[in-house]
Amino acid sequence: MSTDYTIHEAHRLLKEKQISSVELTNHYLDRIKNVEPKTKAFTTITGELALEQAKTADGAIAKGDIQPLTGVPIAIKDVVCTKGVRTTCSSKMLENFVPPYDAMVMEKLNAAGVVMLGKANMDEFAMGSSTENSAFFTTHNPWDLDRVPGGSSGGSAVAVAAGEAICSLGSDTGGSIRQPAGFCSVVGMKPTYGRVSRYGLIAFASSLDQIGPLTQDVTDCALLLNAISGHDERDSTSVPRPVPDYTRSLKPDLKGMKLGIPKEYFVEGMQKGVAEAIQTAIKKLQELGAVVEEVSLPHTPYALAVYYIIAPSEASANLSRYDGVKYGYSYKDGTMWENIEKTRENGFGPEVKRRIMLGTYALSAGFYDAWYLKAQKVRTIILREFDAVFEKYDALVTPTSPTVPFKIGERTDDPLAMYLSDICTLPINIAGVPGVSIPAGFVDGLPVGMQIIGKHFAEETILRVAYAYEQATDWHKQKPEIS
Ligand code: GLN
């Protein structure tokens, strides 16, 4: 059996009864057993539950009741609440937290008949770009085990890239789906803000967070997006807008499409090999029929500063709930105030503390106008800039990251260098528009991702561009050899 089945291939085999979901699930559990000591993609492996779900799926399939995801093994980022299954956010604070309810995306996936293999490692509370901020362990990039997989959804990206799961879910606040997708050579999409319910997604920065798919190809991305999208009364920011069948937009050419290449995304310090790979990819898009022009989004350089005011501000408010009283880790040996203090001191890692301090400062009386309010104003300018460009262009094309995956440990002492990893992905969250990263080549054996950005709710457009490019190349078919 192969470990490279896509969702649509597995679906066909299940439907034709060439394999059962139990066989498929056992196969992936074996693969996890073999490679997990090297990749460390999972915080929790739910083998028993997976086999139970696989049996249920096989029962349904036997009755002819099969949906595109029925019986398909998936990994879920450990920031998504799973009823009865430990959900840690890769934090000591939630090390033993077992949610009493499912996130909306899990309700939908369970109804679709998926098989959950386990929970994927991440940077603590999704703060980071390398999974090195996990309180438990770092995940390793299967293309080079000495390098980071990206983050914060590093475990989700590695599970898919290393053949430990057919697909996975991640979350993206400033690039956490797309950047690891780029670093691991898989497809990763951050949908439009409001497309997917955040109910049951443990909050980092609520005005930026979105859940999205990580898959082996663009067709799978469309299939998984079909399954998780839609309005949810329990998330007031989810948008009541019909969900199209995203697979319908997948066409092999780009005739009549106009693509913009924002020059500000080819930043100083970008690796030459990455810029060249993207230039080559852009030529391919032209060959496929797209009209390509350089565009300018002049406020792009401010996105990083805006993000590192807004995201920590929201995080400082969201994380105040971890006080040792309601749930999660609790220090109990002191007075009330000592307990609250010690709970946070012991429960949070250094990056989370840094964000809480930054956010508390930006929101404090006297500084609020100068920092938070100003950042919100610049956010609006960035948003309008995107709106204006999308009046003329169907989509924008950029690198996903300025570099290929870096070495483990290389940036841990330099938060600013780490923050720069997301320079090409942050503006997209600030504007709330959708973006997808797809495999676009290799530099010295290390993956390069290309990002395609669309206007609000134009997932179909960016999937179409991604699909046409994928059909004309075979980067997505190359798989790492884990030594
Ligand atoms: N790396 C960015 C950060 O640390 C983005 C993280 C994310 O998208 N969750 O905040």
CSV table of C-alpha atoms and ligand atoms in Angstrom, one decimal:
chain,number,residue,atom,x,y,z
A,1,MET,CA,0.0,0.0,0.0
A,2,SER,CA,1.2,3.5,-0.7
A,3,THR,CA,1.4,6.3,1.8
A,4,ASP,CA,0.9,8.9,-0.9
A,5,TYR,CA,-2.9,8.5,-1.4
A,6,THR,CA,-4.7,11.7,-1.9
A,7,ILE,CA,-8.2,12.2,-0.6
A,8,HIS,CA,-9.7,11.7,-4.1
A,9,GLU,CA,-7.6,8.5,-4.8
A,10,ALA,CA,-8.4,7.0,-1.4
A,11,HIS,CA,-12.1,7.8,-2.0
A,12,ARG,CA,-12.1,6.0,-5.3
A,13,LEU,CA,-10.4,2.9,-3.8
A,14,LEU,CA,-12.8,2.9,-0.9
A,15,LYS,CA,-15.8,3.4,-3.1
A,16,GLU,CA,-14.7,0.6,-5.5
A,17,LYS,CA,-14.1,-1.5,-2.3
A,18,GLN,CA,-10.5,-2.2,-3.3
A,19,ILE,CA,-9.5,-1.2,0.2
A,20,SER,CA,-11.3,-0.8,3.5
A,21,SER,CA,-11.0,2.2,5.8
A,22,VAL,CA,-9.7,-0.1,8.5
A,23,GLU,CA,-6.9,-1.3,6.2
A,24,LEU,CA,-6.1,2.2,5.2
A,25,THR,CA,-6.1,3.4,8.8
A,26,ASN,CA,-3.9,0.5,10.0
A,27,HIS,CA,-1.5,1.4,7.1
A,28,TYR,CA,-1.2,5.0,8.3
A,29,LEU,CA,-0.9,4.0,11.9
A,30,ASP,CA,2.1,1.7,10.9
A,31,ARG,CA,3.6,4.6,9.0
A,32,ILE,CA,3.2,6.8,12.0
A,33,LYS,CA,5.0,4.2,14.2
A,34,ASN,CA,7.9,4.0,11.7
A,35,VAL,CA,8.6,7.7,11.0
A,36,GLU,CA,7.3,9.4,14.1
A,37,PRO,CA,10.5,8.9,16.1
A,38,LYS,CA,12.2,11.1,13.4
A,39,THR,CA,9.5,13.6,12.5
A,40,LYS,CA,7.6,14.1,15.8
A,41,ALA,CA,4.6,15.5,14.1
A,42,PHE,CA,2.0,14.4,16.7
A,43,THR,CA,1.4,15.4,20.3
A,44,THR,CA,-1.3,12.7,20.6
A,45,ILE,CA,-1.9,9.6,18.5
A,46,THR,CA,-5.5,8.3,18.7
A,47,GLY,CA,-5.1,4.8,17.2
A,48,GLU,CA,-8.0,3.2,19.0
A,49,LEU,CA,-10.4,6.0,18.2
A,50,ALA,CA,-9.2,5.9,14.5
A,51,LEU,CA,-9.9,2.2,14.1
A,52,GLU,CA,-13.3,2.7,15.7
A,53,GLN,CA,-14.1,5.5,13.3
A,54,ALA,CA,-12.7,3.4,10.4
A,55,LYS,CA,-15.1,0.5,11.3
A,56,THR,CA,-18.0,2.9,11.3
A,57,ALA,CA,-16.9,4.3,7.9
A,58,ASP,CA,-16.6,0.8,6.5
A,59,GLY,CA,-20.1,0.1,7.7
A,60,ALA,CA,-21.5,3.2,6.0
A,61,ILE,CA,-19.6,2.4,2.8
A,62,ALA,CA,-21.0,-1.1,2.8
A,63,LYS,CA,-24.5,0.5,2.7
A,64,GLY,CA,-23.5,2.7,-0.2
A,65,ASP,CA,-23.3,5.8,2.1
A,66,ILE,CA,-20.1,7.4,1.1
A,67,GLN,CA,-19.1,11.1,1.0
A,68,PRO,CA,-15.7,12.4,-0.3
A,69,LEU,CA,-14.1,12.2,3.2
A,70,THR,CA,-15.7,9.0,4.5
A,71,GLY,CA,-13.0,6.7,5.9
A,72,VAL,CA,-10.2,9.1,5.1
A,73,PRO,CA,-7.4,9.4,7.8
A,74,ILE,CA,-6.7,12.9,8.9
A,75,ALA,CA,-4.5,14.8,11.4
A,76,ILE,CA,-5.9,17.7,13.4
A,77,LYS,CA,-3.8,20.6,14.7
A,78,ASP,CA,-3.8,20.5,18.5
A,79,VAL,CA,-5.4,23.9,18.7
A,80,VAL,CA,-8.8,22.6,17.5
A,81,CYS,CA,-11.0,21.3,20.3
A,82,THR,CA,-11.8,17.6,20.0
A,83,LYS,CA,-14.4,16.2,22.3
A,84,GLY,CA,-12.9,13.6,24.7
A,85,VAL,CA,-9.4,13.9,23.1
A,86,ARG,CA,-6.7,15.9,24.8
A,87,THR,CA,-6.2,19.3,23.2
A,88,THR,CA,-3.0,20.9,24.4
A,89,CYS,CA,-2.1,23.8,22.1
A,90,SER,CA,1.4,22.4,22.7
A,91,SER,CA,1.3,24.2,26.0
A,92,LYS,CA,1.9,23.1,29.6
A,93,MET,CA,-1.1,25.2,30.4
A,94,LEU,CA,-3.4,22.8,28.5
A,95,GLU,CA,-1.3,19.6,28.8
A,96,ASN,CA,-4.1,17.7,30.4
A,97,PHE,CA,-7.1,19.6,29.0
A,98,VAL,CA,-9.8,17.3,27.5
A,99,PRO,CA,-12.5,19.4,25.8
A,100,PRO,CA,-16.1,18.5,26.6
A,101,TYR,CA,-17.1,19.6,23.1
A,102,ASP,CA,-16.1,19.5,19.5
A,103,ALA,CA,-15.1,22.5,17.4
A,104,MET,CA,-17.5,23.2,14.5
A,105,VAL,CA,-15.0,21.9,12.0
A,106,MET,CA,-14.8,18.6,14.0
A,107,GLU,CA,-18.6,18.3,14.0
A,108,LYS,CA,-18.6,18.8,10.3
A,109,LEU,CA,-15.7,16.4,9.7
A,110,ASN,CA,-17.2,13.7,11.9
A,111,ALA,CA,-20.4,14.0,10.1
A,112,ALA,CA,-18.5,13.6,6.9
A,113,GLY,CA,-17.1,10.3,8.2
A,114,VAL,CA,-13.3,11.1,8.7
A,115,VAL,CA,-10.9,9.0,10.7
A,116,MET,CA,-8.8,11.1,13.1
A,117,LEU,CA,-5.3,9.7,13.5
A,118,GLY,CA,-4.2,12.2,16.1
A,119,LYS,CA,-3.4,15.8,17.1
A,120,ALA,CA,-0.6,17.6,15.5
A,121,ASN,CA,2.3,19.4,17.2
A,122,MET,CA,2.5,23.2,16.9
A,123,ASP,CA,4.1,26.3,18.3
A,124,GLU,CA,2.6,27.0,21.8
A,125,PHE,CA,-0.8,28.7,21.3
A,126,ALA,CA,0.1,29.0,17.6
A,127,MET,CA,2.8,31.6,18.3
A,128,GLY,CA,5.8,30.9,16.1
A,129,SER,CA,7.1,29.9,12.7
A,130,SER,CA,9.0,26.7,13.4
A,131,THR,CA,7.3,24.5,16.0
A,132,GLU,CA,10.3,25.2,18.3
A,133,ASN,CA,7.9,27.0,20.7
A,134,SER,CA,6.1,23.8,21.4
A,135,ALA,CA,6.3,23.1,25.1
A,136,PHE,CA,6.9,19.4,24.3
A,137,PHE,CA,9.3,18.9,21.4
A,138,THR,CA,10.2,20.3,18.0
A,139,THR,CA,8.8,18.8,14.8
A,140,HIS,CA,11.4,17.9,12.1
A,141,ASN,CA,11.1,18.7,8.4
A,142,PRO,CA,11.0,15.5,6.4
A,143,TRP,CA,13.0,17.0,3.6
A,144,ASP,CA,15.9,17.5,6.0
A,145,LEU,CA,15.4,16.4,9.5
A,146,ASP,CA,17.9,19.1,10.8
A,147,ARG,CA,15.6,21.8,9.6
A,148,VAL,CA,12.3,23.3,10.9
A,149,PRO,CA,9.0,22.4,9.2
A,150,GLY,CA,7.8,25.9,9.6
A,151,GLY,CA,5.0,26.9,12.0
A,152,SER,CA,2.9,27.2,13.8
A,153,SER,CA,1.1,24.3,12.0
A,154,GLY,CA,4.4,22.4,11.6
A,155,GLY,CA,3.0,19.1,12.8
A,156,SER,CA,0.0,19.3,10.5
A,157,ALA,CA,2.3,20.0,7.5
A,158,VAL,CA,4.7,17.3,8.3
A,159,ALA,CA,2.0,14.7,8.9
A,160,VAL,CA,0.9,15.2,5.3
A,161,ALA,CA,4.4,15.6,3.8
A,162,ALA,CA,5.8,12.5,5.5
A,163,GLY,CA,2.8,10.3,4.6
A,164,GLU,CA,1.6,10.0,8.2
A,165,ALA,CA,-1.9,11.2,7.2
A,166,ILE,CA,-3.7,11.8,3.9
A,167,CYS,CA,-4.6,15.4,4.9
A,168,SER,CA,-4.7,17.7,7.9
A,169,LEU,CA,-6.2,20.8,9.4
A,170,GLY,CA,-4.1,23.8,10.6
A,171,SER,CA,-4.8,27.3,11.8
A,172,ASP,CA,-3.4,30.5,10.3
A,173,THR,CA,-3.2,33.9,12.1
A,174,GLY,CA,-0.3,35.3,10.2
A,175,GLY,CA,0.9,32.5,8.0
A,176,SER,CA,0.8,29.4,10.1
A,177,ILE,CA,-0.8,27.2,7.5
A,178,ARG,CA,0.9,28.6,4.4
A,179,GLN,CA,4.4,29.0,5.7
A,180,PRO,CA,4.7,25.3,6.9
A,181,ALA,CA,3.0,24.2,3.7
A,182,GLY,CA,5.6,26.0,1.7
A,183,PHE,CA,8.4,24.6,3.9
A,184,CYS,CA,7.2,21.0,3.5
A,185,SER,CA,6.0,21.1,-0.1
A,186,VAL,CA,2.3,20.6,0.5
A,187,VAL,CA,-0.8,22.6,-0.3
A,188,GLY,CA,-2.1,24.9,2.5
A,189,MET,CA,-4.9,27.4,2.4
A,190,LYS,CA,-6.0,30.2,4.7
A,191,PRO,CA,-9.6,30.8,3.7
A,192,THR,CA,-11.2,34.2,3.8
A,193,TYR,CA,-11.8,35.4,7.4
A,194,GLY,CA,-15.4,34.3,8.2
A,195,ARG,CA,-15.5,31.4,5.7
A,196,VAL,CA,-14.8,28.7,8.3
A,197,SER,CA,-16.2,28.8,11.9
A,198,ARG,CA,-13.8,29.5,14.7
A,199,TYR,CA,-16.1,27.9,17.2
A,200,GLY,CA,-13.8,25.5,19.2
A,201,LEU,CA,-10.6,26.9,17.8
A,202,ILE,CA,-8.5,27.9,20.8
A,203,ALA,CA,-8.1,31.7,20.3
A,204,PHE,CA,-4.8,33.4,19.6
A,205,ALA,CA,-5.8,36.6,17.8
A,206,SER,CA,-9.5,36.4,17.1
A,207,SER,CA,-9.7,39.0,14.2
A,208,LEU,CA,-7.0,37.1,12.3
A,209,ASP,CA,-7.4,33.4,13.1
A,210,GLN,CA,-8.8,31.0,10.5
A,211,ILE,CA,-8.8,27.2,10.2
A,212,GLY,CA,-7.8,25.7,6.9
A,213,PRO,CA,-6.7,22.6,5.0
A,214,LEU,CA,-3.3,21.1,4.4
A,215,THR,CA,-3.2,18.6,1.6
A,216,GLN,CA,-1.1,16.8,-1.0
A,217,ASP,CA,-2.8,18.5,-4.0
A,218,VAL,CA,-5.2,21.2,-4.9
A,219,THR,CA,-8.1,18.9,-5.6
A,220,ASP,CA,-7.8,17.7,-2.0
A,221,CYS,CA,-7.7,21.3,-0.8
A,222,ALA,CA,-11.0,22.0,-2.5
A,223,LEU,CA,-12.5,18.8,-1.1
A,224,LEU,CA,-11.5,19.6,2.5
A,225,LEU,CA,-12.5,23.2,2.2
A,226,ASN,CA,-16.0,22.0,1.0
A,227,ALA,CA,-16.3,20.0,4.2
A,228,ILE,CA,-15.3,22.7,6.7
A,229,SER,CA,-16.8,25.9,5.3
A,230,GLY,CA,-20.0,27.5,6.2
A,231,HIS,CA,-21.9,29.7,8.5
A,232,ASP,CA,-22.1,28.9,12.2
A,233,GLU,CA,-24.4,30.7,14.7
A,234,ARG,CA,-21.8,30.1,17.4
A,235,ASP,CA,-19.2,32.2,15.6
A,236,SER,CA,-20.6,35.7,15.0
A,237,THR,CA,-17.8,36.4,12.6
A,238,SER,CA,-18.6,33.5,10.3
A,239,VAL,CA,-20.4,34.7,7.2
A,240,PRO,CA,-23.8,33.4,6.1
A,241,ARG,CA,-22.9,32.9,2.5
A,242,PRO,CA,-23.5,29.8,0.4
A,243,VAL,CA,-20.6,27.3,0.1
A,244,PRO,CA,-19.9,26.5,-3.6
A,245,ASP,CA,-18.5,23.1,-4.6
A,246,TYR,CA,-14.9,24.3,-4.8
A,247,THR,CA,-13.8,21.4,-7.0
A,248,ARG,CA,-15.9,22.9,-9.8
A,249,SER,CA,-13.5,25.8,-10.2
A,250,LEU,CA,-10.5,23.5,-11.0
A,251,LYS,CA,-9.7,24.1,-14.7
A,252,PRO,CA,-6.4,23.3,-16.4
A,253,ASP,CA,-5.8,26.7,-18.0
A,254,LEU,CA,-5.7,30.4,-17.0
A,255,LYS,CA,-7.1,32.0,-20.2
A,256,GLY,CA,-8.6,35.4,-19.5
A,257,MET,CA,-7.1,35.7,-16.0
A,258,LYS,CA,-5.1,38.7,-14.9
A,259,LEU,CA,-2.5,38.2,-12.2
A,260,GLY,CA,-0.6,40.8,-10.3
A,261,ILE,CA,2.9,40.4,-9.0
A,262,PRO,CA,3.3,42.8,-6.0
A,263,LYS,CA,6.9,44.0,-6.1
A,264,GLU,CA,7.0,44.7,-2.4
A,265,TYR,CA,6.9,40.9,-1.7
A,266,PHE,CA,10.3,40.4,-3.3
A,267,VAL,CA,11.9,41.7,-0.2
A,268,GLU,CA,15.5,42.5,0.5
A,269,GLY,CA,17.1,39.5,2.1
A,270,MET,CA,15.0,37.1,0.0
A,271,GLN,CA,17.1,34.1,-1.0
A,272,LYS,CA,18.1,34.2,-4.6
A,273,GLY,CA,17.0,30.6,-5.3
A,274,VAL,CA,13.6,31.3,-3.9
A,275,ALA,CA,13.1,34.5,-6.1
A,276,GLU,CA,14.3,32.5,-9.1
A,277,ALA,CA,11.9,29.6,-8.5
A,278,ILE,CA,9.0,32.0,-8.2
A,279,GLN,CA,10.0,33.9,-11.4
A,280,THR,CA,10.1,30.5,-13.2
A,281,ALA,CA,6.7,29.6,-11.8
A,282,ILE,CA,5.3,33.0,-13.0
A,283,LYS,CA,6.5,32.2,-16.5
A,284,LYS,CA,4.6,29.0,-16.3
A,285,LEU,CA,1.4,30.9,-15.3
A,286,GLN,CA,1.9,33.0,-18.4
A,287,GLU,CA,2.3,30.0,-20.6
A,288,LEU,CA,-1.0,28.7,-19.2
A,289,GLY,CA,-2.7,31.8,-20.6
A,290,ALA,CA,-2.6,34.3,-17.7
A,291,VAL,CA,-1.8,38.0,-18.3
A,292,VAL,CA,0.8,38.9,-15.7
A,293,GLU,CA,1.7,42.4,-14.6
A,294,GLU,CA,3.8,43.9,-11.8
A,295,VAL,CA,1.7,45.8,-9.2
A,296,SER,CA,2.4,47.8,-6.1
A,297,LEU,CA,1.0,47.5,-2.6
A,298,PRO,CA,3.1,50.3,-1.1
A,299,HIS,CA,2.0,49.8,2.6
A,300,THR,CA,3.2,46.2,2.6
A,301,PRO,CA,6.3,47.0,4.7
A,302,TYR,CA,4.0,48.2,7.6
A,303,ALA,CA,2.2,44.8,7.8
A,304,LEU,CA,4.8,43.3,10.1
A,305,ALA,CA,4.5,46.1,12.6
A,306,VAL,CA,0.7,46.2,12.4
A,307,TYR,CA,0.6,42.4,13.0
A,308,TYR,CA,2.9,42.5,16.0
A,309,ILE,CA,0.7,45.1,17.7
A,310,ILE,CA,-2.8,43.7,16.8
A,311,ALA,CA,-2.0,40.0,17.3
A,312,PRO,CA,-0.3,40.3,20.7
A,313,SER,CA,-3.0,42.8,21.9
A,314,GLU,CA,-5.8,40.3,21.1
A,315,ALA,CA,-3.7,37.4,22.5
A,316,SER,CA,-3.2,39.3,25.8
A,317,ALA,CA,-6.9,39.5,26.1
A,318,ASN,CA,-7.6,36.0,25.0
A,319,LEU,CA,-5.0,34.4,27.2
A,320,SER,CA,-6.2,36.1,30.4
A,321,ARG,CA,-8.6,33.2,30.8
A,322,TYR,CA,-5.8,30.9,31.8
A,323,ASP,CA,-5.7,31.8,35.5
A,324,GLY,CA,-5.6,28.4,37.0
A,325,VAL,CA,-9.2,28.7,38.2
A,326,LYS,CA,-11.4,27.8,35.3
A,327,TYR,CA,-9.5,25.0,33.6
A,328,GLY,CA,-6.0,24.0,32.5
A,329,TYR,CA,-2.9,23.9,34.7
A,330,SER,CA,-3.3,25.3,38.2
A,331,TYR,CA,-0.7,26.1,40.8
A,332,LYS,CA,-2.3,25.7,44.2
A,333,ASP,CA,0.3,26.0,46.9
A,334,GLY,CA,0.2,29.8,47.6
A,335,THR,CA,-2.2,32.6,48.3
A,336,MET,CA,-4.8,33.4,45.6
A,337,TRP,CA,-2.6,36.0,43.8
A,338,GLU,CA,0.5,33.9,44.1
A,339,ASN,CA,-1.5,31.0,42.6
A,340,ILE,CA,-2.6,33.0,39.6
A,341,GLU,CA,0.9,34.4,39.1
A,342,LYS,CA,2.6,31.0,39.4
A,343,THR,CA,0.1,29.3,37.2
A,344,ARG,CA,1.1,31.7,34.4
A,345,GLU,CA,4.8,31.7,35.2
A,346,ASN,CA,4.9,27.9,35.0
A,347,GLY,CA,2.2,27.3,32.4
A,348,PHE,CA,3.3,29.6,29.6
A,349,GLY,CA,6.5,29.4,27.6
A,350,PRO,CA,8.8,32.4,26.9
A,351,GLU,CA,7.2,33.3,23.5
A,352,VAL,CA,3.7,33.4,24.9
A,353,LYS,CA,4.8,35.6,27.8
A,354,ARG,CA,6.6,37.9,25.3
A,355,ARG,CA,3.3,38.3,23.3
A,356,ILE,CA,1.2,38.9,26.5
A,357,MET,CA,3.6,41.6,27.6
A,358,LEU,CA,3.7,43.3,24.2
A,359,GLY,CA,-0.1,43.2,23.9
A,360,THR,CA,-0.7,44.4,27.4
A,361,TYR,CA,1.7,47.3,26.8
A,362,ALA,CA,0.1,48.3,23.5
A,363,LEU,CA,-3.4,48.3,25.1
A,364,SER,CA,-2.5,50.2,28.3
A,365,ALA,CA,-3.9,53.6,29.1
A,366,GLY,CA,-1.8,56.3,27.5
A,367,PHE,CA,-0.3,54.0,24.9
A,368,TYR,CA,-3.5,52.7,23.4
A,369,ASP,CA,-3.9,55.5,20.9
A,370,ALA,CA,-0.3,55.6,19.9
A,371,TRP,CA,0.0,51.8,19.3
A,372,TYR,CA,-3.2,49.9,19.0
A,373,LEU,CA,-5.4,52.5,17.5
A,374,LYS,CA,-2.7,53.5,15.0
A,375,ALA,CA,-2.2,49.9,14.0
A,376,GLN,CA,-5.9,49.5,13.4
A,377,LYS,CA,-5.8,52.6,11.1
A,378,VAL,CA,-2.9,51.2,9.1
A,379,ARG,CA,-4.8,47.9,8.9
A,380,THR,CA,-7.6,49.7,7.1
A,381,ILE,CA,-5.2,51.3,4.7
A,382,ILE,CA,-3.6,47.9,3.9
A,383,LEU,CA,-7.1,46.4,3.4
A,384,ARG,CA,-8.1,49.2,1.0
A,385,GLU,CA,-4.9,48.7,-0.9
A,386,PHE,CA,-5.8,45.1,-1.5
A,387,ASP,CA,-9.4,46.1,-2.5
A,388,ALA,CA,-8.1,48.5,-5.1
A,389,VAL,CA,-5.7,46.0,-6.6
A,390,PHE,CA,-8.4,43.4,-6.8
A,391,GLU,CA,-10.5,45.7,-9.0
A,392,LYS,CA,-8.0,45.1,-11.7
A,393,TYR,CA,-6.6,41.7,-11.0
A,394,ASP,CA,-8.1,38.3,-10.3
A,395,ALA,CA,-5.3,37.2,-8.1
A,396,LEU,CA,-1.8,38.1,-6.8
A,397,VAL,CA,1.2,35.8,-6.9
A,398,THR,CA,4.1,36.0,-4.4
A,399,PRO,CA,6.6,33.7,-2.7
A,400,THR,CA,5.2,32.1,0.5
A,401,SER,CA,8.4,32.8,2.4
A,402,PRO,CA,11.6,34.7,1.7
A,403,THR,CA,13.7,31.6,2.4
A,404,VAL,CA,13.7,27.8,2.3
A,405,PRO,CA,13.4,26.0,5.7
A,406,PHE,CA,16.1,27.1,8.1
A,407,LYS,CA,18.1,25.0,10.6
A,408,ILE,CA,16.6,24.0,13.9
A,409,GLY,CA,18.0,26.4,16.5
A,410,GLU,CA,19.1,29.0,13.9
A,411,ARG,CA,16.5,31.7,14.8
A,412,THR,CA,15.5,30.8,18.4
A,413,ASP,CA,17.6,33.5,20.0
A,414,ASP,CA,16.5,36.2,17.5
A,415,PRO,CA,12.7,36.8,17.7
A,416,LEU,CA,12.9,39.4,15.0
A,417,ALA,CA,14.5,37.1,12.5
A,418,MET,CA,11.8,34.5,13.4
A,419,TYR,CA,9.0,37.2,12.9
A,420,LEU,CA,10.5,38.0,9.4
A,421,SER,CA,9.7,34.4,8.3
A,422,ASP,CA,6.1,35.5,7.8
A,423,ILE,CA,6.6,38.8,6.0
A,424,CYS,CA,4.8,37.5,2.8
A,425,THR,CA,1.9,35.9,4.6
A,426,LEU,CA,1.0,38.4,7.4
A,427,PRO,CA,-0.6,41.1,5.2
A,428,ILE,CA,-3.2,38.5,4.0
A,429,ASN,CA,-4.5,37.9,7.5
A,430,ILE,CA,-4.5,41.7,8.1
A,431,ALA,CA,-6.7,42.1,5.1
A,432,GLY,CA,-8.8,39.0,5.8
A,433,VAL,CA,-8.4,37.8,2.2
A,434,PRO,CA,-7.8,34.1,1.2
A,435,GLY,CA,-4.3,32.8,0.3
A,436,VAL,CA,-3.0,29.4,-0.7
A,437,SER,CA,0.5,28.1,-0.8
A,438,ILE,CA,1.4,25.4,-3.3
A,439,PRO,CA,4.7,23.5,-4.1
A,440,ALA,CA,6.7,25.5,-6.6
A,441,GLY,CA,10.1,23.9,-6.7
A,442,PHE,CA,13.2,23.2,-4.7
A,443,VAL,CA,16.5,24.9,-3.9
A,444,ASP,CA,19.2,22.4,-3.1
A,445,GLY,CA,16.6,19.8,-2.2
A,446,LEU,CA,14.6,22.2,0.0
A,447,PRO,CA,11.0,23.2,-0.8
A,448,VAL,CA,9.8,26.5,-2.2
A,449,GLY,CA,6.2,27.6,-1.8
A,450,MET,CA,4.3,30.0,-4.1
A,451,GLN,CA,1.4,32.0,-2.6
A,452,ILE,CA,-1.7,32.9,-4.5
A,453,ILE,CA,-3.9,35.6,-3.0
A,454,GLY,CA,-7.5,36.5,-3.9
A,455,LYS,CA,-10.1,38.9,-2.9
A,456,HIS,CA,-12.6,38.2,-0.1
A,457,PHE,CA,-14.4,34.9,-0.8
A,458,ALA,CA,-12.5,34.3,-4.1
A,459,GLU,CA,-11.3,30.9,-2.9
A,460,GLU,CA,-12.5,29.5,-6.3
A,461,THR,CA,-10.3,31.9,-8.2
A,462,ILE,CA,-7.1,31.1,-6.3
A,463,LEU,CA,-7.8,27.4,-6.4
A,464,ARG,CA,-8.2,27.6,-10.1
A,465,VAL,CA,-4.8,29.3,-10.5
A,466,ALA,CA,-3.2,26.8,-8.1
A,467,TYR,CA,-4.8,23.8,-10.0
A,468,ALA,CA,-3.7,25.0,-13.4
A,469,TYR,CA,-0.1,25.4,-12.2
A,470,GLU,CA,-0.2,22.1,-10.4
A,471,GLN,CA,-1.4,20.3,-13.5
A,472,ALA,CA,1.5,21.8,-15.5
A,473,THR,CA,4.2,20.8,-13.0
A,474,ASP,CA,5.0,17.8,-10.9
A,475,TRP,CA,6.5,19.4,-7.7
A,476,HIS,CA,3.6,18.1,-5.7
A,477,LYS,CA,4.4,14.5,-6.7
A,478,GLN,CA,7.8,14.6,-5.2
A,479,LYS,CA,7.9,13.1,-1.8
A,480,PRO,CA,10.7,13.3,0.8
A,481,GLU,CA,12.8,10.3,1.6
A,482,ILE,CA,13.0,10.1,5.4
A,483,SER,CA,16.5,8.7,6.2
B,1,GLN,N1,4.4,33.2,13.0
B,1,GLN,C1,3.3,34.1,13.3
B,1,GLN,C2,3.3,34.4,14.8
B,1,GLN,O1,4.1,33.9,15.4
B,1,GLN,C3,2.0,33.6,12.8
B,1,GLN,C4,1.5,32.5,13.6
B,1,GLN,C5,0.2,32.0,13.1
B,1,GLN,O2,-0.2,32.2,12.0
B,1,GLN,N2,-0.5,31.4,14.1
B,1,GLN,O3,2.5,35.0,15.3
